[in-house]
């Protein structure tokens, strides 16, 4: 499985990553190729077109995908969260209606939680869904939505009651629903190969039958989805960091200065050893967290938060150090390192910022 994903990443993603970044191209056709290989519904039941794999499998997959293109790997993670939510919290009618086309990536999905005024404090979201007979009427704005404008389905976390986190409901909104519109594609530091837009709801009417789970259960659905998303982003960071380390080893072997190859400089060997150790330590924690999530272990939430923080920091740190090891060449776009650094930086912010990861771990210790 890992070899298949590695081949796909090296053949379909890596040769195009720089061009997609420069032109801000979202390669929907390549995503469909990934879907045909089973990457659109990695941990979704096979009955509805998923691959039926585990979270432990998924972190291996996302690390390999990110070696080809960190931006596209990250979008595939977000898409998988959408499909998993429908498969896990939907009923059989909803699964049959939506999961097969999403698992094949013939249709793409986006996850709408963050708002202009509600990021880390997700329970403070204000997008409303007011029930009117057999329909919900949605009004509000979602911010920083990956895939917005290209996706066919949006899982929207909306307020159905003024009861804090217990008043949030998950609703599936098809892209062609009247009243649904999108902001401009954001100009970003990285992640240029996937669109990021506001999603705007103006009297958007959807059937009550599009609700996932019970009214008021949306916040719990969102948080459970983020546990998996966090370790996936950690895996994507490790993939990007590993590429940067591999490039650095090759460069130091080839580059000569001070009378011989730079790889002979002990100080630089120490730097490489630190980079390798940081990645491998993070990889070990990440796989432990994925195993805990697969088993439904009591410490899964804590381990996912720890692993997300450690792995996203490790990937960014290693990629940033790789630029330094390359000197001025590392700053040039043709070497690919500056793109990896730009892409990986946001992993320390999304799916819960790394400060929030520390808050989760600290609170769990205080409440024990």
Coordinates of C-alpha atoms in Angstrom, one line a residue:
X1 CA 0.0 0.0 0.0
X2 CA 2.7 2.5 1.0
X3 CA 4.7 1.7 -2.2
X4 CA 1.6 2.3 -4.3
X5 CA 1.1 5.7 -2.6
X6 CA 4.8 6.5 -2.9
X7 CA 4.7 5.8 -6.7
X8 CA 1.6 8.0 -7.1
X9 CA 3.2 10.8 -5.1
X10 CA 6.4 10.7 -7.0
X11 CA 4.8 10.4 -10.5
X12 CA 1.6 12.4 -10.2
X13 CA 2.4 15.0 -7.5
X14 CA 6.1 15.8 -7.2
X15 CA 6.8 16.7 -10.8
X16 CA 3.9 19.2 -10.8
X17 CA 4.1 20.7 -7.2
X18 CA 6.1 23.7 -8.1
X19 CA 4.0 24.6 -11.1
X20 CA 0.7 24.2 -9.2
X21 CA 2.1 26.4 -6.4
X22 CA 3.2 29.1 -8.8
X23 CA -0.1 29.1 -10.8
X24 CA -2.4 28.4 -7.9
X25 CA -3.8 25.4 -9.8
X26 CA -6.1 23.0 -7.9
X27 CA -5.6 19.7 -9.8
X28 CA -9.1 18.1 -9.6
X29 CA -8.2 15.6 -12.3
X30 CA -5.2 14.3 -10.2
X31 CA -7.4 14.1 -7.1
X32 CA -9.8 11.8 -9.1
X33 CA -6.8 9.6 -9.8
X34 CA -6.1 9.5 -6.1
X35 CA -9.7 8.6 -5.5
X36 CA -9.5 5.7 -8.0
X37 CA -6.6 4.4 -6.0
X38 CA -8.7 4.4 -2.8
X39 CA -7.4 7.6 -1.2
X40 CA -10.8 9.4 -1.1
X41 CA -12.3 7.3 1.7
X42 CA -9.3 5.8 3.4
X43 CA -11.0 4.9 6.7
X44 CA -14.6 4.6 5.3
X45 CA -16.3 1.3 5.2
X46 CA -15.9 -0.7 1.9
X47 CA -19.7 -1.2 1.6
X48 CA -20.0 2.4 0.4
X49 CA -16.9 2.6 -1.7
X50 CA -14.3 3.3 1.0
X51 CA -11.0 1.5 1.6
X52 CA -11.8 0.3 5.1
X53 CA -8.3 1.1 6.4
X54 CA -7.2 2.3 9.8
X55 CA -5.8 5.5 11.2
X56 CA -2.5 3.8 11.5
X57 CA -2.6 3.1 7.8
X58 CA -3.6 6.7 7.1
X59 CA -0.6 8.3 8.7
X60 CA 1.6 6.2 6.5
X61 CA -0.4 7.3 3.5
X62 CA -0.3 11.0 4.2
X63 CA 3.4 11.1 4.9
X64 CA 4.0 9.6 1.5
X65 CA 1.5 11.9 -0.2
X66 CA 3.2 14.9 1.4
X67 CA 6.6 13.9 0.0
X68 CA 5.0 14.6 -3.4
X69 CA 3.1 17.7 -2.6
X70 CA 2.3 18.9 1.0
X71 CA -0.6 21.1 -0.2
X72 CA -2.5 18.3 -2.0
X73 CA -1.8 15.8 0.7
X74 CA -3.3 18.2 3.2
X75 CA -6.4 18.7 1.1
X76 CA -6.9 15.0 0.7
X77 CA -6.8 14.8 4.5
X78 CA -9.6 17.4 4.9
X79 CA -11.6 15.6 2.2
X80 CA -11.3 12.3 4.1
X81 CA -12.5 14.0 7.3
X82 CA -15.7 15.0 5.4
X83 CA -16.3 11.5 4.0
X84 CA -15.6 9.9 7.4
X85 CA -18.1 12.2 9.2
X86 CA -20.8 11.2 6.8
X87 CA -19.9 7.5 7.1
X88 CA -19.7 7.6 10.9
X89 CA -22.5 9.9 11.8
X90 CA -24.9 9.6 8.9
X91 CA -27.6 7.1 8.3
X92 CA -27.6 4.4 5.6
X93 CA -29.6 6.6 3.2
X94 CA -27.1 9.5 3.6
X95 CA -24.1 7.1 3.2
X96 CA -25.6 5.6 0.0
X97 CA -26.3 9.1 -1.4
X98 CA -23.0 10.8 -0.7
X99 CA -20.2 8.5 0.3
X100 CA -19.6 6.6 -3.0
X101 CA -19.1 9.8 -5.1
X102 CA -16.9 11.4 -2.4
X103 CA -14.8 8.2 -1.8
X104 CA -14.0 8.1 -5.5
X105 CA -13.3 11.9 -5.4
X106 CA -15.6 12.4 -8.4
X107 CA -17.1 14.8 -5.9
X108 CA -15.0 16.8 -3.4
X109 CA -15.9 17.8 0.1
X110 CA -15.1 20.8 2.4
X111 CA -15.4 21.1 6.2
X112 CA -16.9 24.4 7.4
X113 CA -16.2 25.1 11.1
X114 CA -14.1 28.2 11.4
X115 CA -15.7 31.7 11.1
X116 CA -14.3 35.2 10.9
X117 CA -14.9 35.7 14.6
X118 CA -14.6 32.1 15.8
X119 CA -11.3 30.2 15.3
X120 CA -9.7 28.6 18.3
X121 CA -12.9 29.2 20.2
X122 CA -15.0 27.1 17.8
X123 CA -17.9 26.8 20.3
X124 CA -18.5 30.5 19.8
X125 CA -19.5 30.1 16.1
X126 CA -22.5 32.2 15.0
X127 CA -23.7 30.8 11.7
X128 CA -27.3 29.9 12.3
X129 CA -29.6 27.1 11.1
X130 CA -33.2 27.9 11.9
X131 CA -35.7 25.1 11.4
X132 CA -38.7 25.9 9.1
X133 CA -40.8 22.8 8.7
X134 CA -38.8 20.1 6.9
X135 CA -35.9 22.5 6.1
X136 CA -33.1 24.4 7.8
X137 CA -32.5 28.0 6.8
X138 CA -28.8 28.8 7.1
X139 CA -27.3 32.3 7.4
X140 CA -23.7 33.2 8.2
X141 CA -20.1 33.1 7.0
X142 CA -17.4 30.5 7.3
X143 CA -13.7 31.4 7.0
X144 CA -10.5 29.7 5.6
X145 CA -12.4 26.9 3.9
X146 CA -10.2 24.6 1.9
X147 CA -11.6 23.5 -1.4
X148 CA -14.3 26.1 -1.3
X149 CA -15.8 26.8 -4.7
X150 CA -14.5 23.5 -6.1
X151 CA -16.2 21.1 -3.7
X152 CA -19.6 19.5 -4.3
X153 CA -20.5 19.1 -0.6
X154 CA -19.9 21.2 2.5
X155 CA -20.3 19.9 6.0
X156 CA -21.4 23.0 7.9
X157 CA -21.3 23.4 11.7
X158 CA -24.2 25.8 12.5
X159 CA -26.0 27.0 15.6
X160 CA -29.5 25.6 16.1
X161 CA -29.8 26.7 19.7
X162 CA -28.1 29.3 22.0
X163 CA -26.7 26.7 24.3
X164 CA -23.0 27.0 23.6
X165 CA -21.3 23.9 22.3
X166 CA -24.4 21.9 22.8
X167 CA -26.3 24.1 20.3
X168 CA -24.3 23.2 17.3
X169 CA -25.5 20.9 14.5
X170 CA -23.8 19.3 11.5
X171 CA -25.6 19.8 8.2
X172 CA -24.5 18.7 4.7
X173 CA -25.0 21.5 2.1
X174 CA -24.7 20.7 -1.6
X175 CA -22.8 23.2 -3.7
X176 CA -25.7 24.0 -6.0
X177 CA -28.0 25.1 -3.2
X178 CA -29.5 28.6 -3.8
X179 CA -28.0 31.3 -1.5
X180 CA -24.6 29.6 -1.2
X181 CA -21.7 31.7 -2.5
X182 CA -18.0 32.1 -2.0
X183 CA -15.5 34.8 -1.3
X184 CA -12.4 35.5 -3.3
X185 CA -9.5 33.0 -3.3
X186 CA -7.3 34.1 -0.4
X187 CA -3.7 35.2 -1.1
X188 CA -1.7 33.0 1.2
X189 CA 1.9 32.3 2.3
X190 CA 1.6 28.7 1.2
X191 CA -1.0 26.1 0.3
X192 CA -1.4 27.8 -3.1
X193 CA -2.4 24.7 -4.9
X194 CA -5.7 24.5 -3.1
X195 CA -8.3 27.2 -3.0
X196 CA -9.2 28.9 0.4
X197 CA -12.3 31.0 0.4
X198 CA -15.1 32.2 2.6
X199 CA -18.3 30.2 2.3
X200 CA -21.3 32.5 2.6
X201 CA -24.8 31.4 3.5
X202 CA -27.7 33.7 2.7
X203 CA -31.1 32.1 3.4
X204 CA -29.7 28.8 2.3
X205 CA -32.4 26.1 2.6
X206 CA -31.5 22.5 3.0
X207 CA -33.7 19.5 4.0
X208 CA -33.7 18.4 7.6
X209 CA -32.7 15.1 6.1
X210 CA -29.3 16.6 5.4
X211 CA -28.5 16.8 9.1
X212 CA -25.8 14.4 10.4
X213 CA -26.8 12.9 13.8
X214 CA -29.1 14.6 16.2
X215 CA -29.6 18.3 16.6
X216 CA -27.0 19.7 19.0
X217 CA -24.5 16.9 18.3
X218 CA -22.4 18.9 15.8
X219 CA -19.7 20.1 18.1
X220 CA -18.9 16.6 19.3
X221 CA -18.8 15.4 15.6
X222 CA -16.4 18.3 14.8
X223 CA -14.1 17.5 17.6
X224 CA -14.0 13.8 16.9
X225 CA -13.2 14.6 13.3
X226 CA -10.3 16.9 14.3
X227 CA -8.6 14.1 16.3
X228 CA -7.9 12.3 13.0
X229 CA -7.2 15.5 11.1
X230 CA -4.6 16.4 13.6
X231 CA -2.5 13.3 13.2
X232 CA -3.0 13.5 9.4
X233 CA -1.5 17.0 9.4
X234 CA 1.3 15.7 11.6
X235 CA 2.0 13.0 9.0
X236 CA 1.9 15.6 6.2
X237 CA 4.5 17.7 8.1
X238 CA 6.7 14.7 8.5
X239 CA 6.6 14.0 4.8
X240 CA 7.6 17.5 3.9
X241 CA 10.3 17.5 6.6
X242 CA 11.7 14.2 5.3
X243 CA 12.0 15.5 1.8
X244 CA 13.8 18.6 3.1
X245 CA 16.2 16.4 5.1
X246 CA 16.8 14.1 2.1
X247 CA 17.6 17.1 -0.1
X248 CA 20.0 18.4 2.5
X249 CA 22.0 15.1 2.8
X250 CA 22.3 15.0 -1.0
X251 CA 23.3 18.6 -1.2
X252 CA 26.0 18.4 1.5
X253 CA 27.5 15.3 -0.2
X254 CA 27.7 17.2 -3.5
X255 CA 28.7 20.7 -2.4
X256 CA 32.4 21.2 -1.7
X257 CA 33.9 24.0 0.5
X258 CA 36.9 24.4 2.8
X259 CA 38.8 21.7 1.0
X260 CA 36.2 18.9 0.6
X261 CA 32.5 17.9 0.6
X262 CA 30.4 19.7 3.3
X263 CA 29.2 16.3 4.5
X264 CA 32.6 15.9 6.1
X265 CA 32.1 18.9 8.4
X266 CA 31.3 17.5 11.8
X267 CA 29.1 20.4 12.8
X268 CA 26.9 19.8 9.8
X269 CA 26.7 16.1 10.6
X270 CA 25.4 17.0 14.0
X271 CA 22.7 19.2 12.4
X272 CA 21.6 16.3 10.2
X273 CA 21.5 14.0 13.1
X274 CA 19.3 16.4 15.1
X275 CA 17.0 16.7 12.1
X276 CA 16.7 13.0 11.7
X277 CA 16.2 12.5 15.4
X278 CA 13.4 15.1 15.6
X279 CA 11.5 13.6 12.7
X280 CA 11.9 10.0 14.0
X281 CA 10.8 11.0 17.5
X282 CA 7.7 12.7 16.1
X283 CA 7.0 9.8 13.8
X284 CA 7.0 7.4 16.8
X285 CA 4.6 9.6 18.8
X286 CA 2.4 10.0 15.8
X287 CA 2.0 6.3 15.2
X288 CA 1.3 5.8 18.9
X289 CA -1.5 8.4 18.7
X290 CA -2.9 6.8 15.5
X291 CA -3.0 3.4 17.3
X292 CA -4.7 4.9 20.3
X293 CA -7.4 6.4 17.9
X294 CA -7.9 3.0 16.2
X295 CA -8.4 1.3 19.6
X296 CA -10.6 4.0 21.0
X297 CA -8.1 4.4 23.9
X298 CA -8.9 6.7 26.8
X299 CA -5.8 8.8 26.1
X300 CA -6.4 9.1 22.3
X301 CA -7.4 12.8 22.4
X302 CA -4.4 13.7 24.5
X303 CA -2.0 11.7 22.3
X304 CA -3.5 13.2 19.1
X305 CA -2.9 16.7 20.5
X306 CA 0.6 15.9 21.5
X307 CA 1.5 14.2 18.2
X308 CA 0.0 17.1 16.2
X309 CA 2.0 19.6 18.0
X310 CA 5.3 17.7 18.0
X311 CA 5.1 16.5 14.4
X312 CA 4.0 19.8 12.9
X313 CA 6.8 21.6 14.8
X314 CA 9.3 18.9 13.8
X315 CA 8.4 19.1 10.1
X316 CA 8.7 22.9 10.0
X317 CA 11.9 23.0 12.0
X318 CA 13.6 20.5 9.8
X319 CA 12.5 22.2 6.6
X320 CA 13.6 25.6 7.9
X321 CA 17.0 24.1 8.9
X322 CA 17.3 22.6 5.5
X323 CA 17.2 26.1 3.9
X324 CA 20.1 27.2 6.2
X325 CA 22.1 24.1 5.2
X326 CA 21.6 25.0 1.5
X327 CA 22.8 28.6 2.1
X328 CA 21.6 31.0 -0.6
X329 CA 20.4 28.2 -2.8
X330 CA 17.9 27.1 -0.2
X331 CA 16.2 30.5 -0.7
X332 CA 15.7 29.9 -4.4
X333 CA 12.4 28.5 -5.5
X334 CA 14.0 26.0 -7.9
X335 CA 15.4 23.9 -5.0
X336 CA 11.9 23.4 -3.6
X337 CA 12.7 24.1 0.0
X338 CA 11.1 27.5 0.4
X339 CA 7.8 26.0 -0.9
X340 CA 7.9 23.2 1.7
X341 CA 8.5 25.8 4.5
X342 CA 5.7 28.0 3.2
X343 CA 3.3 25.0 3.1
X344 CA 4.3 23.5 6.4
X345 CA 4.0 26.7 8.4
X346 CA 0.2 26.6 8.4
X347 CA 0.1 23.1 9.9
X348 CA 1.1 24.7 13.2
X349 CA -2.1 26.8 13.1
X350 CA -4.9 24.7 11.6
X351 CA -6.8 21.7 13.0
X352 CA -6.3 23.5 16.3
X353 CA -3.3 25.7 16.8
X354 CA -0.3 24.2 18.6
X355 CA -1.1 26.5 21.5
X356 CA -4.5 24.9 21.7
X357 CA -2.9 21.5 21.6
X358 CA -0.9 22.5 24.7
X359 CA -4.1 23.7 26.3
X360 CA -5.8 20.4 25.7
X361 CA -3.0 18.4 27.2
X362 CA -2.7 20.8 30.2
X363 CA -6.4 20.7 30.9
X364 CA -6.5 16.9 30.8
X365 CA -3.7 16.8 33.3
X366 CA -5.5 19.3 35.6
X367 CA -8.8 17.4 35.4
X368 CA -7.2 14.0 36.0

